[in-house]
Amino acid sequence: MFEHKSVLLRETIDSLNIREGGIYVDGTLGGGGHASEVCRRLGEGGRLIGIDQDADAIAAATERLKEFGPKVTIVRSNYENIAAILDSLEIDLVDGIYLDLGVSSYQLDTAERGFTYREDAPLDMRMDQRNPKTAADIVNTYSESDLYRIIRDYGEDRFAKNIAKHIVRAREEHPIATTGELTEIIKAAIPAKIRATGGHPAKQTFQAIRIELNRELEVLSQSIDTMIDRLKPGGRLSIITFHSLEDRIVKTRFKHNENPCTCPPDFPVCVCGKKSKGRVVTRKPIVPTGEEIEENKRAKSSKLRVFERGQER
Ligand SMILES: C[S@@+](CC[C@H](N)C(=O)[O-])C[C@H]1O[C@@H](n2cnc3c(N)ncnc32)[C@H](O)[C@@H]1O
């Protein structure tokens, strides 16, 4: 059973200004929670293209969106391939695109997928199981300095240096194969006092390895400009992020697309010729209500930012 509670659902749907006959792209389809709400608002001629790289998500969404028939096209791919996907469907521009980043509750809760530190399973963490590289490859082959950098930058863990050192020391004995082994190594690298008071000691390191393995930040930052380029005039791009690293990327790329001009501020007129592609709709990100956070812990750190393509293309 694919269990996942959609985050910022009403806010995301509202942000897209859905037109009955419009074409929408869900770049992180998951269980199809957001997508089914979009489909419900589509009339004759409306279309939803749903992309996910995870076979289990594709199967669950296919079942859930069955009732919408030919309005829905589901593609197993990475959303970084959005331009090629739209080209292959002979679609030039669309009315809206949205992303709900990170892993689904289903991925987290299915121990064999290796995302969770709460159960012992092979160290996998691949969102796309067709990729040969797994979390075990990162843990067992990256240099100590690379492990340190990842855990510091993507996990923002203040014990990153010590965790990297402990990983390298442990793997000298034998390769680290399971989430349980890795969790024990991380615990041993964190002072007992902190271990007793903070959140789960492995949370940040697991996040860091997952981000590195699935190239999450690289894919996000490389895709935003392309997505904006594929919007119709007035079309919208809405993105839900779950941590500050993602949010910073979205905020920066949106701002750059609103004002790409590189002329010095004291120039009376623009000479660089770089034109705005639209406007940032959300000066401040939209965050969940207290009620939503109470009902769904995963919503706690979520933020929604929205960009609107200008009328001139
Ligand atoms: C948070 S879930 C989406 C849940 C969905 N909005 C819902 O309401 O059911 C994120 C999904 O995005 C997928 N995903 C994450 N990054 C992706 C990427 N770069 N390309 C394609 N799918 C991705 C994951 O496999 C996961 O199924």
PDB file of C-alpha atoms in Angstrom, residues 7-12 239-241 247 282 284-293 299-306:
ATOM      1  CA  VAL A   7       1.936  18.369   1.737  1.00  0.00           C
ATOM      2  CA  LEU A   8       0.600  21.914   1.120  1.00  0.00           C
ATOM      3  CA  LEU A   9      -2.049  20.383  -1.136  1.00  0.00           C
ATOM      4  CA  ARG A  10      -4.614  23.186  -1.284  1.00  0.00           C
ATOM      5  CA  GLU A  11      -1.904  25.847  -1.422  1.00  0.00           C
ATOM      6  CA  THR A  12      -0.138  24.162  -4.337  1.00  0.00           C
ATOM      7  CA  ILE A 239       7.984  24.128  -5.938  1.00  0.00           C
ATOM      8  CA  ILE A 240       7.688  22.597  -2.461  1.00  0.00           C
ATOM      9  CA  THR A 241      11.025  22.169  -0.670  1.00  0.00           C
ATOM     10  CA  ASP A 247      14.815  26.335  -0.617  1.00  0.00           C
ATOM     11  CA  THR A 282       5.717  34.490  -3.389  1.00  0.00           C
ATOM     12  CA  LYS A 284       7.876  35.016   1.257  1.00  0.00           C
ATOM     13  CA  PRO A 285       7.408  31.256   0.936  1.00  0.00           C
ATOM     14  CA  ILE A 286       4.012  29.749   1.701  1.00  0.00           C
ATOM     15  CA  VAL A 287       4.247  27.465   4.760  1.00  0.00           C
ATOM     16  CA  PRO A 288       1.809  24.913   6.183  1.00  0.00           C
ATOM     17  CA  THR A 289      -0.787  25.803   8.788  1.00  0.00           C
ATOM     18  CA  GLY A 290      -0.319  24.631  12.376  1.00  0.00           C
ATOM     19  CA  GLU A 291      -3.168  22.242  11.781  1.00  0.00           C
ATOM     20  CA  GLU A 292      -1.417  20.598   8.819  1.00  0.00           C
ATOM     21  CA  ILE A 293       1.814  20.220  10.807  1.00  0.00           C
ATOM     22  CA  ALA A 299       4.950  19.000   6.476  1.00  0.00           C
ATOM     23  CA  LYS A 300       6.861  20.770   9.237  1.00  0.00           C
ATOM     24  CA  SER A 301       9.793  22.057   7.207  1.00  0.00           C
ATOM     25  CA  SER A 302       7.947  22.484   3.899  1.00  0.00           C
ATOM     26  CA  LYS A 303       7.962  25.722   1.920  1.00  0.00           C
ATOM     27  CA  LEU A 304       6.180  26.561  -1.315  1.00  0.00           C
ATOM     28  CA  ARG A 305       7.556  29.136  -3.760  1.00  0.00           C
ATOM     29  CA  VAL A 306       5.836  30.167  -6.997  1.00  0.00           C
TER      30      VAL A 306
END
